[in-house]
Amino acid sequence: MLRVQQLKLPVSHTREELEKKLRKTLKLSKEELLSWNIRRQSLDARKKPELFFVYTVDVSVKQEKQVMKRVHSKNIMSTTEKKFSYLHMEQNLNAPRPVIVGSGPAGLFCAYYLVKAGMKPLVLERGEDVDDRLKTVERFWSTGELNPESNVQFGEGGAGTFSDGKLNTLVKDPVGRNQEVLKIFVEAGAPEEILYQQKPHLGTDALIGLVKNIRRFIEEAGGEVRFSSKVTDLEIRDNALTAVIVNDSEKIETNTVVLAVGHSARDTFSMLKEKGLSMEAKSFAVGLRAEHPQTLINQYQYGQECREDLGAAAYKVTHRGKNGRGVYSFCMCPGGYVVNASSEPGRLAVNGMSYQKRDSQNANSALIVSVTPDDFPEDGVLAGVEFQRKLEEVAFALGKGKIPVQRYADFCLNKETKEFGAVKPCMKGGYTMANVRTLLPETLNETLIEGIESFNRMIPGFSQPDMLLSGIESRTSSPVRIVRNEQFQSSTAGIYPCGEGAGYAGGITSAAMDGLRVGEAITKNFINSL
């Protein structure tokens, strides 16, 4: 197989034009070209508004060696496709029944691996199935009635279900887990374009159906998924797991449990600390959600306020503050909504989400500042949790349970917003005008302003007076790491920390990849124990 890189065409090109350019580059006749598929597609906007797609394409041809002799280019090479493979146990093996705690990407993809390997895992999810969860979340947004067990953070699909559904990741993985995750999504009904787009995304509305389809595959293959089933305790004997306790009453005996609990499972973190698992506080970031007109971001990226063929544009910005703290955009949602993502009574957190069409008036992104355990008022492995909670309590009080929102000009002047300007909020959940500057420690506010002014030099208009800030963005990543060894087990044998909540991922794809990784480790450890 040949890999051809740097094939550039106008964004409005047809598939036939791409194939024609491919044959011309390789000097092929139609008969010599057996098949081809796009490996990667990226946008070249350096000459905007004239925009191009740049492709990497894998090609199967007749007489590959002869083709390579007649074309000489550093952008053409011979390659062998790497396919992800699953370990598999014979059906007559007495495989254990692993218990997976959490049905976010890490838990679902771990269960997927295990059923492919021949096991029959039990997935325990504290929240509701995705259909009931959607109803519960929408009721919360309209009434403020919070269900602490099923919300934007908890329930089938995990926190990523109510997000932009980004599938890009910076995780390097030579064995092909990244591509395997995308293929599983496509098998579940996602568009094939996610296999090669530079920044693929799904959107909340698409994720709901995909999550259900992955769950159905797990169940049809012999696994089981149970909802409203919260793991409240672990039984440990001689430093090894023997059982899990569900809803403070039901005992399920097992010697293997995957902790794919998500970054907001604070009560579970407390229980694990009491059980003596090795854990450590870790750095993360906090900040505010920023809303801009989507047309501003489109103009910056495309040179035009609207490109229906490309959809709403995204951005990514970073800055190193004078005090050494990083300031950066996170979970950017083109054409999206700021959402009330709270999971605890009396505490308020926000996040961003988009639907697949990305068709709201605003672009939103978290603008966050890095914090370390040195910033936490308390000591201990759960100090970051308490730091988050105190910020969320202040946000809840400021907005009286609604999302507090402020114009950027008023934020800089440290005064409450009384009237919105050209930018109006696009939000899920009630909101109210307030002085958002009171949410964060002043040193973080100053760093945030420094970063926003720096971003304005990259994206003209970014620091416009009517830009909106809301908060608090406190759930960017897990505040703890549950330590695991080379066998992917914790300090207690049989317990496998997994995904974002355990401190080993950051986003849908990386969490799903870690789920595959842990599924492989469980299978390998069992085979080696025979």
Short mmCIF file of C-alpha atoms in Angstrom, two decimals:
data_model
loop_
_atom_site.label_atom_id
_atom_site.label_comp_id
_atom_site.label_asym_id
_atom_site.label_seq_id
_atom_site.Cartn_x
_atom_site.Cartn_y
_atom_site.Cartn_z
CA MET A 1 0.00 0.00 0.00
CA LEU A 2 1.16 3.53 -0.78
CA ARG A 3 0.59 6.58 1.37
CA VAL A 4 0.33 9.91 -0.46
CA GLN A 5 0.59 13.09 1.60
CA GLN A 6 0.01 16.80 0.91
CA LEU A 7 -2.71 16.44 -1.70
CA LYS A 8 -4.29 19.92 -1.78
CA LEU A 9 -7.64 20.81 -3.32
CA PRO A 10 -10.19 23.65 -2.90
CA VAL A 11 -12.72 22.85 -0.17
CA SER A 12 -15.50 22.69 -2.77
CA HIS A 13 -13.88 19.79 -4.67
CA THR A 14 -15.65 16.54 -5.54
CA ARG A 15 -14.54 12.99 -4.77
CA GLU A 16 -13.87 12.51 -8.48
CA GLU A 17 -11.49 15.48 -8.48
CA LEU A 18 -9.60 14.03 -5.51
CA GLU A 19 -9.22 10.69 -7.29
CA LYS A 20 -8.07 12.46 -10.47
CA LYS A 21 -5.39 14.36 -8.51
CA LEU A 22 -4.36 11.13 -6.81
CA ARG A 23 -3.90 9.32 -10.14
CA LYS A 24 -2.00 12.27 -11.58
CA THR A 25 0.35 12.39 -8.60
CA LEU A 26 1.07 8.66 -8.86
CA LYS A 27 1.03 8.66 -12.69
CA LEU A 28 -1.63 5.96 -12.68
CA SER A 29 -4.16 4.81 -15.22
CA LYS A 30 -7.67 4.02 -14.00
CA GLU A 31 -6.91 0.29 -14.31
CA GLU A 32 -3.82 0.52 -12.11
CA LEU A 33 -5.72 2.12 -9.21
CA LEU A 34 -7.32 -0.67 -7.18
CA SER A 35 -8.69 1.25 -4.20
CA TRP A 36 -8.03 4.25 -1.97
CA ASN A 37 -9.24 5.75 1.27
CA ILE A 38 -8.67 9.04 3.02
CA ARG A 39 -6.39 8.76 6.02
CA ARG A 40 -6.45 12.39 7.10
CA GLN A 41 -8.07 15.66 6.05
CA SER A 42 -7.02 19.09 7.36
CA LEU A 43 -7.93 22.66 6.49
CA ASP A 44 -5.36 25.05 5.02
CA ALA A 45 -6.59 28.61 5.69
CA ARG A 46 -3.32 30.48 5.14
CA LYS A 47 -4.70 32.26 2.05
CA LYS A 48 -8.21 32.97 3.37
CA PRO A 49 -10.83 33.46 2.14
CA GLU A 50 -9.37 30.98 -0.39
CA LEU A 51 -9.44 27.73 1.56
CA PHE A 52 -8.08 24.28 0.81
CA PHE A 53 -8.34 20.76 2.16
CA VAL A 54 -5.05 18.89 2.49
CA TYR A 55 -5.21 15.10 2.36
CA THR A 56 -3.21 12.06 3.29
CA VAL A 57 -4.53 9.10 1.26
CA ASP A 58 -3.73 5.38 1.43
CA VAL A 59 -3.73 3.75 -2.01
CA SER A 60 -3.71 0.17 -3.25
CA VAL A 61 -2.27 -0.18 -6.77
CA LYS A 62 -1.16 -2.82 -9.23
CA GLN A 63 2.60 -3.34 -9.34
CA GLU A 64 3.44 -1.09 -6.40
CA LYS A 65 7.21 -1.39 -6.88
CA GLN A 66 6.98 -0.17 -10.46
CA VAL A 67 4.86 2.79 -9.39
CA MET A 68 7.40 3.73 -6.74
CA LYS A 69 10.18 3.65 -9.33
CA ARG A 70 8.47 6.14 -11.63
CA VAL A 71 7.42 8.65 -8.97
CA HIS A 72 9.95 10.40 -6.81
CA SER A 73 8.55 12.44 -3.94
CA LYS A 74 9.06 12.66 -0.20
CA ASN A 75 5.26 12.79 0.06
CA ILE A 76 4.84 9.27 -1.36
CA MET A 77 5.90 6.22 0.61
CA SER A 78 5.20 2.54 0.99
CA THR A 79 3.37 1.66 4.19
CA THR A 80 1.61 -1.18 5.97
CA GLU A 81 -1.66 -0.47 7.75
CA LYS A 82 -1.55 -1.21 11.47
CA LYS A 83 -4.74 -2.80 12.71
CA PHE A 84 -5.68 -2.89 16.36
CA SER A 85 -6.02 -6.46 17.63
CA TYR A 86 -7.87 -7.97 20.58
CA LEU A 87 -6.62 -10.67 22.87
CA HIS A 88 -9.12 -13.51 23.00
CA MET A 89 -9.75 -16.24 25.52
CA GLU A 90 -11.19 -19.60 24.61
CA GLN A 91 -14.85 -19.90 25.57
CA ASN A 92 -14.17 -22.87 27.83
CA LEU A 93 -11.92 -20.80 30.10
CA ASN A 94 -13.41 -19.96 33.47
CA ALA A 95 -13.06 -16.23 32.98
CA PRO A 96 -13.94 -13.95 35.91
CA ARG A 97 -16.83 -11.52 35.63
CA PRO A 98 -15.25 -8.08 35.83
CA VAL A 99 -17.32 -5.25 37.28
CA ILE A 100 -16.96 -1.84 35.61
CA VAL A 101 -17.96 1.19 37.65
CA GLY A 102 -19.16 3.93 35.30
CA SER A 103 -20.55 3.97 31.76
CA GLY A 104 -18.67 6.95 30.34
CA PRO A 105 -16.26 6.43 27.42
CA ALA A 106 -13.68 4.68 29.62
CA GLY A 107 -16.18 2.24 31.09
CA LEU A 108 -18.06 1.55 27.85
CA PHE A 109 -14.95 0.93 25.78
CA CYS A 110 -13.41 -1.23 28.50
CA ALA A 111 -16.59 -3.33 28.47
CA TYR A 112 -16.45 -3.42 24.66
CA TYR A 113 -12.91 -4.81 24.78
CA LEU A 114 -13.79 -7.41 27.39
CA VAL A 115 -16.78 -8.82 25.49
CA LYS A 116 -14.63 -8.99 22.35
CA ALA A 117 -12.08 -10.92 24.43
CA GLY A 118 -14.70 -13.43 25.56
CA MET A 119 -15.66 -12.09 28.99
CA LYS A 120 -19.08 -10.99 30.23
CA PRO A 121 -18.56 -7.80 32.22
CA LEU A 122 -21.12 -6.14 34.46
CA VAL A 123 -21.29 -2.34 34.07
CA LEU A 124 -22.71 -0.45 37.05
CA GLU A 125 -23.83 3.13 36.41
CA ARG A 126 -25.05 5.38 39.22
CA GLY A 127 -27.14 7.52 36.85
CA GLU A 128 -29.94 6.80 34.42
CA ASP A 129 -29.92 5.39 30.92
CA VAL A 130 -29.26 8.09 28.35
CA ASP A 131 -32.90 8.64 27.36
CA ASP A 132 -34.14 9.11 30.92
CA ARG A 133 -31.01 11.07 31.74
CA LEU A 134 -31.74 13.53 28.92
CA LYS A 135 -35.22 14.16 30.33
CA THR A 136 -33.78 14.65 33.82
CA VAL A 137 -31.13 17.10 32.60
CA GLU A 138 -33.60 19.12 30.54
CA ARG A 139 -35.95 19.28 33.55
CA PHE A 140 -33.04 20.57 35.65
CA TRP A 141 -32.25 23.24 33.07
CA SER A 142 -35.86 24.41 32.98
CA THR A 143 -36.73 24.16 36.71
CA GLY A 144 -33.45 24.03 38.63
CA GLU A 145 -34.49 20.67 40.15
CA LEU A 146 -31.18 18.76 40.48
CA ASN A 147 -30.88 14.98 40.66
CA PRO A 148 -27.46 14.40 42.32
CA GLU A 149 -27.23 10.88 40.88
CA SER A 150 -28.22 11.63 37.27
CA ASN A 151 -27.23 14.92 35.67
CA VAL A 152 -24.75 16.47 33.23
CA GLN A 153 -21.91 14.65 35.02
CA PHE A 154 -23.48 11.27 35.87
CA GLY A 155 -25.42 8.82 33.73
CA GLU A 156 -25.01 6.70 30.62
CA GLY A 157 -22.32 8.14 28.36
CA GLY A 158 -20.60 10.13 31.11
CA ALA A 159 -19.92 13.86 31.17
CA GLY A 160 -18.87 13.84 27.51
CA THR A 161 -22.45 13.18 26.40
CA PHE A 162 -23.31 16.81 27.18
CA SER A 163 -20.37 18.43 25.41
CA ASP A 164 -19.26 19.31 21.90
CA GLY A 165 -18.37 15.66 21.40
CA LYS A 166 -14.82 16.31 20.21
CA LEU A 167 -12.93 13.19 19.17
CA ASN A 168 -9.44 14.57 18.54
CA THR A 169 -6.67 13.76 21.00
CA LEU A 170 -2.97 14.44 21.39
CA VAL A 171 -2.32 11.01 22.93
CA LYS A 172 0.33 9.10 20.99
CA ASP A 173 -0.56 5.44 20.55
CA PRO A 174 1.36 3.39 17.98
CA VAL A 175 -0.83 0.27 18.35
CA GLY A 176 -3.90 1.96 16.84
CA ARG A 177 -6.28 2.46 19.78
CA ASN A 178 -7.18 5.95 18.57
CA GLN A 179 -8.35 4.72 15.17
CA GLU A 180 -10.10 1.77 16.79
CA VAL A 181 -12.15 4.10 18.98
CA LEU A 182 -13.25 6.04 15.91
CA LYS A 183 -14.11 2.82 14.07
CA ILE A 184 -16.28 1.67 16.97
CA PHE A 185 -18.16 4.97 16.86
CA VAL A 186 -18.68 4.54 13.11
CA GLU A 187 -19.95 0.99 13.65
CA ALA A 188 -22.38 2.48 16.18
CA GLY A 189 -23.70 4.93 13.58
CA ALA A 190 -21.31 7.90 13.47
CA PRO A 191 -20.45 9.37 10.04
CA GLU A 192 -17.36 7.85 8.39
CA GLU A 193 -15.80 11.30 8.06
CA ILE A 194 -14.70 11.15 11.72
CA LEU A 195 -12.13 8.54 10.69
CA TYR A 196 -10.04 11.13 8.87
CA GLN A 197 -11.13 14.63 9.85
CA GLN A 198 -8.50 16.69 11.63
CA LYS A 199 -10.92 17.71 14.39
CA PRO A 200 -13.91 15.35 14.32
CA HIS A 201 -16.89 16.02 16.53
CA LEU A 202 -20.27 14.39 17.14
CA GLY A 203 -22.44 16.71 19.22
CA THR A 204 -24.73 15.87 22.12
CA ASP A 205 -27.69 14.83 19.97
CA ALA A 206 -25.56 12.35 17.99
CA LEU A 207 -23.77 10.97 21.06
CA ILE A 208 -27.04 9.95 22.69
CA GLY A 209 -27.82 7.44 19.93
CA LEU A 210 -24.23 6.22 19.60
CA VAL A 211 -23.91 5.50 23.32
CA LYS A 212 -27.09 3.40 23.23
CA ASN A 213 -25.83 1.41 20.26
CA ILE A 214 -22.49 0.62 21.95
CA ARG A 215 -24.37 -0.48 25.08
CA ARG A 216 -26.61 -2.76 23.00
CA PHE A 217 -23.55 -4.38 21.40
CA ILE A 218 -22.11 -5.08 24.86
CA GLU A 219 -25.40 -6.60 26.03
CA GLU A 220 -25.87 -8.73 22.90
CA ALA A 221 -22.33 -10.05 23.34
CA GLY A 222 -23.08 -11.24 26.88
CA GLY A 223 -22.31 -8.20 29.00
CA GLU A 224 -24.78 -6.51 31.35
CA VAL A 225 -25.38 -2.82 32.03
CA ARG A 226 -27.32 -1.71 35.11
CA PHE A 227 -28.47 1.84 35.84
CA SER A 228 -29.26 3.59 39.13
CA SER A 229 -26.61 1.28 40.57
CA LYS A 230 -24.10 3.24 42.61
CA VAL A 231 -21.07 1.45 44.05
CA THR A 232 -21.01 2.68 47.64
CA ASP A 233 -18.39 0.38 49.15
CA LEU A 234 -15.68 -2.15 48.37
CA GLU A 235 -14.89 -5.31 50.31
CA ILE A 236 -11.15 -5.90 50.56
CA ARG A 237 -9.40 -8.84 52.19
CA ASP A 238 -5.61 -9.29 52.41
CA ASN A 239 -5.14 -6.22 50.18
CA ALA A 240 -7.23 -7.75 47.41
CA LEU A 241 -10.73 -6.94 46.21
CA THR A 242 -13.43 -9.53 47.03
CA ALA A 243 -16.72 -7.72 46.39
CA VAL A 244 -18.47 -4.43 45.61
CA ILE A 245 -21.48 -3.06 47.47
CA VAL A 246 -24.21 -1.41 45.36
CA ASN A 247 -26.62 1.19 46.75
CA ASP A 248 -25.49 0.39 50.31
CA SER A 249 -27.31 -2.96 50.18
CA GLU A 250 -26.45 -5.40 47.39
CA LYS A 251 -23.22 -7.37 47.51
CA ILE A 252 -21.63 -8.50 44.24
CA GLU A 253 -18.65 -10.82 44.62
CA THR A 254 -15.80 -10.17 42.18
CA ASN A 255 -12.03 -10.07 42.13
CA THR A 256 -11.85 -7.51 39.32
CA VAL A 257 -13.29 -3.99 39.29
CA VAL A 258 -12.60 -1.14 36.87
CA LEU A 259 -12.92 2.33 38.40
CA ALA A 260 -14.12 4.40 35.42
CA VAL A 261 -15.97 6.80 37.69
CA GLY A 262 -15.44 10.16 35.93
CA HIS A 263 -13.89 13.37 37.21
CA SER A 264 -16.87 14.41 39.36
CA ALA A 265 -17.31 11.28 41.50
CA ARG A 266 -16.28 13.08 44.66
CA ASP A 267 -18.15 10.78 47.04
CA THR A 268 -16.45 7.79 45.41
CA PHE A 269 -13.04 9.44 45.82
CA SER A 270 -13.77 9.84 49.55
CA MET A 271 -14.75 6.18 49.84
CA LEU A 272 -11.58 5.08 48.05
CA LYS A 273 -9.48 7.19 50.39
CA GLU A 274 -11.13 5.53 53.39
CA LYS A 275 -10.35 2.14 51.84
CA GLY A 276 -6.68 3.03 51.72
CA LEU A 277 -6.13 3.13 47.96
CA SER A 278 -3.03 5.02 46.94
CA MET A 279 -4.16 8.40 45.57
CA GLU A 280 -2.57 11.78 44.99
CA ALA A 281 -3.77 15.33 44.42
CA LYS A 282 -2.99 16.61 40.95
CA SER A 283 -2.91 19.90 39.09
CA PHE A 284 -5.84 20.99 36.95
CA ALA A 285 -7.28 24.32 35.81
CA VAL A 286 -10.21 26.58 36.66
CA GLY A 287 -11.72 29.61 35.02
CA LEU A 288 -14.75 30.99 33.21
CA ARG A 289 -16.78 30.33 30.06
CA ALA A 290 -16.38 32.97 27.34
CA GLU A 291 -19.04 33.64 24.68
CA HIS A 292 -18.34 35.42 21.39
CA PRO A 293 -20.42 35.85 18.24
CA GLN A 294 -19.78 32.81 16.07
CA THR A 295 -19.37 35.15 13.10
CA LEU A 296 -16.28 36.65 14.76
CA ILE A 297 -14.58 33.26 14.97
CA ASN A 298 -15.64 32.35 11.42
CA GLN A 299 -14.16 35.61 10.14
CA TYR A 300 -10.87 34.88 11.91
CA GLN A 301 -10.61 31.29 10.67
CA TYR A 302 -12.21 31.49 7.20
CA GLY A 303 -11.99 35.15 6.21
CA GLN A 304 -15.80 35.14 6.00
CA GLU A 305 -18.55 35.36 8.60
CA CYS A 306 -20.34 32.33 7.22
CA ARG A 307 -19.16 29.18 5.42
CA GLU A 308 -22.03 26.70 5.29
CA ASP A 309 -19.82 24.10 3.61
CA LEU A 310 -17.40 24.18 6.57
CA GLY A 311 -19.74 24.86 9.46
CA ALA A 312 -18.97 26.86 12.58
CA ALA A 313 -15.25 27.50 13.11
CA ALA A 314 -13.29 26.60 16.22
CA TYR A 315 -10.25 28.20 17.85
CA LYS A 316 -7.50 27.27 20.26
CA VAL A 317 -5.46 29.85 22.15
CA THR A 318 -2.76 29.66 24.81
CA HIS A 319 -0.71 32.16 26.80
CA ARG A 320 1.96 31.97 29.48
CA GLY A 321 1.22 34.56 32.16
CA LYS A 322 3.82 36.79 33.76
CA ASN A 323 3.43 34.77 36.94
CA GLY A 324 4.22 31.54 35.05
CA ARG A 325 0.65 30.22 35.00
CA GLY A 326 -0.76 28.86 31.79
CA VAL A 327 -3.94 30.42 30.39
CA TYR A 328 -5.70 28.57 27.60
CA SER A 329 -8.97 27.74 25.89
CA PHE A 330 -10.54 24.41 26.74
CA CYS A 331 -13.54 22.44 25.45
CA MET A 332 -14.25 25.02 22.74
CA CYS A 333 -17.83 24.71 21.44
CA PRO A 334 -18.51 26.35 18.06
CA GLY A 335 -22.15 27.30 17.64
CA GLY A 336 -22.75 25.97 21.12
CA TYR A 337 -24.28 26.61 24.52
CA VAL A 338 -22.99 27.26 28.02
CA VAL A 339 -24.72 24.73 30.28
CA ASN A 340 -25.35 24.39 33.98
CA ALA A 341 -23.32 21.25 34.70
CA SER A 342 -23.84 21.05 38.47
CA SER A 343 -23.93 17.71 40.25
CA GLU A 344 -24.09 18.66 43.94
CA PRO A 345 -26.82 20.67 45.74
CA GLY A 346 -25.74 24.18 46.66
CA ARG A 347 -22.84 24.15 44.21
CA LEU A 348 -22.77 25.42 40.62
CA ALA A 349 -20.45 24.48 37.76
CA VAL A 350 -20.68 25.29 34.05
CA ASN A 351 -19.55 23.51 30.92
CA GLY A 352 -20.03 23.90 27.18
CA MET A 353 -21.90 21.75 24.66
CA SER A 354 -22.91 21.81 21.00
CA TYR A 355 -25.40 19.93 18.93
CA GLN A 356 -24.17 18.23 15.78
CA LYS A 357 -25.19 21.17 13.57
CA ARG A 358 -23.36 23.70 15.78
CA ASP A 359 -25.95 26.29 14.84
CA SER A 360 -26.34 28.62 17.85
CA GLN A 361 -25.36 32.30 17.53
CA ASN A 362 -22.39 32.06 19.88
CA ALA A 363 -19.07 30.31 20.12
CA ASN A 364 -18.11 29.44 23.68
CA SER A 365 -14.99 28.13 25.32
CA ALA A 366 -13.63 27.72 28.79
CA LEU A 367 -10.80 30.17 29.43
CA ILE A 368 -8.90 28.57 32.25
CA VAL A 369 -5.84 29.13 34.40
CA SER A 370 -3.65 26.33 35.74
CA VAL A 371 -3.66 25.61 39.47
CA THR A 372 -1.49 23.22 41.48
CA PRO A 373 -1.80 21.63 44.93
CA ASP A 374 0.15 24.65 46.24
CA ASP A 375 -2.95 26.76 45.49
CA PHE A 376 -5.28 24.59 47.54
CA PRO A 377 -6.08 25.98 51.03
CA GLU A 378 -6.09 22.46 52.49
CA ASP A 379 -3.66 19.56 52.34
CA GLY A 380 -4.29 15.93 51.42
CA VAL A 381 -5.28 13.92 48.37
CA LEU A 382 -8.77 15.47 48.26
CA ALA A 383 -7.60 19.08 48.65
CA GLY A 384 -8.35 19.78 44.98
CA VAL A 385 -11.90 18.51 45.45
CA GLU A 386 -12.46 20.92 48.33
CA PHE A 387 -10.92 23.75 46.28
CA GLN A 388 -13.43 23.06 43.49
CA ARG A 389 -16.33 22.82 45.92
CA LYS A 390 -15.64 26.17 47.53
CA LEU A 391 -15.51 27.89 44.13
CA GLU A 392 -18.81 26.24 43.18
CA GLU A 393 -20.46 27.28 46.45
CA VAL A 394 -19.53 30.91 45.76
CA ALA A 395 -20.90 30.62 42.19
CA PHE A 396 -24.17 29.11 43.42
CA ALA A 397 -24.62 31.86 45.99
CA LEU A 398 -23.75 34.62 43.51
CA GLY A 399 -26.33 33.47 40.96
CA LYS A 400 -28.82 32.14 43.52
CA GLY A 401 -28.62 28.80 41.73
CA LYS A 402 -28.52 30.33 38.24
CA ILE A 403 -25.46 30.82 36.05
CA PRO A 404 -23.85 34.21 36.84
CA VAL A 405 -22.92 36.13 33.66
CA GLN A 406 -20.94 39.33 33.08
CA ARG A 407 -19.77 41.51 30.19
CA TYR A 408 -16.00 41.51 29.82
CA ALA A 409 -15.83 45.32 30.14
CA ASP A 410 -17.56 45.08 33.53
CA PHE A 411 -15.31 42.18 34.56
CA CYS A 412 -12.27 44.39 33.97
CA LEU A 413 -13.87 47.18 36.04
CA ASN A 414 -14.90 44.73 38.79
CA LYS A 415 -18.54 45.81 38.70
CA GLU A 416 -21.83 43.96 38.25
CA THR A 417 -23.29 43.85 34.75
CA LYS A 418 -26.64 45.62 34.51
CA GLU A 419 -27.34 45.19 30.79
CA PHE A 420 -26.06 42.95 27.99
CA GLY A 421 -24.65 44.49 24.84
CA ALA A 422 -24.31 43.03 21.36
CA VAL A 423 -23.63 39.50 22.67
CA LYS A 424 -26.60 37.73 24.30
CA PRO A 425 -26.19 34.50 26.29
CA CYS A 426 -26.77 31.13 24.60
CA MET A 427 -27.30 28.95 27.66
CA LYS A 428 -28.99 25.82 28.93
CA GLY A 429 -30.27 26.57 32.41
CA GLY A 430 -31.26 29.80 34.06
CA TYR A 431 -28.80 32.69 34.16
CA THR A 432 -28.51 36.08 35.82
CA MET A 433 -26.28 39.16 35.48
CA ALA A 434 -23.66 39.44 38.23
CA ASN A 435 -20.08 40.40 39.05
CA VAL A 436 -18.34 37.18 37.99
CA ARG A 437 -14.98 38.60 39.05
CA THR A 438 -15.86 37.68 42.64
CA LEU A 439 -15.74 33.96 41.83
CA LEU A 440 -11.99 33.45 41.44
CA PRO A 441 -8.99 34.47 43.55
CA GLU A 442 -7.79 37.84 42.26
CA THR A 443 -4.43 36.48 41.14
CA LEU A 444 -6.30 34.16 38.75
CA ASN A 445 -8.54 36.99 37.55
CA GLU A 446 -5.51 39.11 36.69
CA THR A 447 -3.90 36.22 34.83
CA LEU A 448 -7.15 35.63 32.96
CA ILE A 449 -7.35 39.26 31.83
CA GLU A 450 -3.71 39.13 30.73
CA GLY A 451 -4.50 36.04 28.70
CA ILE A 452 -7.64 37.50 27.10
CA GLU A 453 -5.76 40.62 25.99
CA SER A 454 -3.06 38.38 24.52
CA PHE A 455 -5.71 36.35 22.68
CA ASN A 456 -7.08 39.59 21.21
CA ARG A 457 -3.79 40.05 19.38
CA MET A 458 -4.32 36.63 17.80
CA ILE A 459 -8.07 36.96 17.15
CA PRO A 460 -9.02 40.63 16.65
CA GLY A 461 -12.17 41.38 18.62
CA PHE A 462 -11.63 38.61 21.15
CA SER A 463 -11.53 41.08 24.06
CA GLN A 464 -14.51 43.11 22.85
CA PRO A 465 -16.41 44.81 25.71
CA ASP A 466 -19.63 42.85 25.13
CA MET A 467 -17.99 39.41 25.22
CA LEU A 468 -19.60 37.41 28.02
CA LEU A 469 -17.97 35.55 30.91
CA SER A 470 -19.80 33.06 33.12
CA GLY A 471 -18.79 30.61 35.78
CA ILE A 472 -17.56 28.69 37.40
CA GLU A 473 -15.63 26.35 35.09
CA SER A 474 -14.22 23.97 37.69
CA ARG A 475 -14.52 20.46 36.20
CA THR A 476 -11.80 20.64 33.55
CA SER A 477 -10.17 17.41 34.72
CA SER A 478 -9.96 15.16 37.74
CA PRO A 479 -8.42 16.75 40.85
CA VAL A 480 -7.00 13.37 41.89
CA ARG A 481 -5.03 10.49 40.42
CA ILE A 482 -5.67 6.94 41.60
CA VAL A 483 -2.21 5.41 41.36
CA ARG A 484 -1.84 2.27 39.23
CA ASN A 485 1.13 0.00 38.48
CA GLU A 486 2.48 -1.54 35.28
CA GLN A 487 -0.31 -4.13 35.39
CA PHE A 488 -2.80 -1.21 35.54
CA GLN A 489 -3.87 -2.19 39.06
CA SER A 490 -4.10 0.08 42.08
CA SER A 491 -2.34 -0.48 45.39
CA THR A 492 -5.18 -2.94 46.09
CA ALA A 493 -5.06 -6.02 43.85
CA GLY A 494 -7.95 -6.42 41.44
CA ILE A 495 -8.83 -2.72 41.26
CA TYR A 496 -8.11 -1.07 37.89
CA PRO A 497 -8.25 2.78 37.85
CA CYS A 498 -9.32 3.91 34.39
CA GLY A 499 -10.08 7.02 32.37
CA GLU A 500 -10.41 10.68 33.19
CA GLY A 501 -11.72 10.35 36.73
CA ALA A 502 -8.75 8.21 37.70
CA GLY A 503 -6.38 10.81 36.25
CA TYR A 504 -5.31 8.97 33.07
CA ALA A 505 -7.24 10.73 30.30
CA GLY A 506 -8.64 14.07 29.22
CA GLY A 507 -11.57 13.88 26.84
CA ILE A 508 -13.82 11.37 25.11
CA THR A 509 -11.23 9.73 22.85
CA SER A 510 -8.38 9.48 25.35
CA ALA A 511 -10.77 8.07 27.97
CA ALA A 512 -12.08 5.50 25.48
CA MET A 513 -8.50 4.59 24.54
CA ASP A 514 -7.68 4.08 28.21
CA GLY A 515 -10.75 1.86 28.49
CA LEU A 516 -9.38 -0.35 25.70
CA ARG A 517 -5.97 -0.31 27.37
CA VAL A 518 -7.37 -1.44 30.73
CA GLY A 519 -9.55 -4.08 29.06
CA GLU A 520 -6.44 -5.50 27.43
CA ALA A 521 -4.58 -5.46 30.75
CA ILE A 522 -7.36 -7.37 32.52
CA THR A 523 -7.44 -9.98 29.75
CA LYS A 524 -3.67 -10.33 29.71
CA ASN A 525 -3.43 -10.61 33.50
CA PHE A 526 -6.07 -13.34 33.52
CA ILE A 527 -4.40 -15.32 30.73
CA ASN A 528 -1.04 -15.05 32.51
CA SER A 529 -2.59 -16.32 35.74
CA LEU A 530 -3.67 -19.62 34.18
#
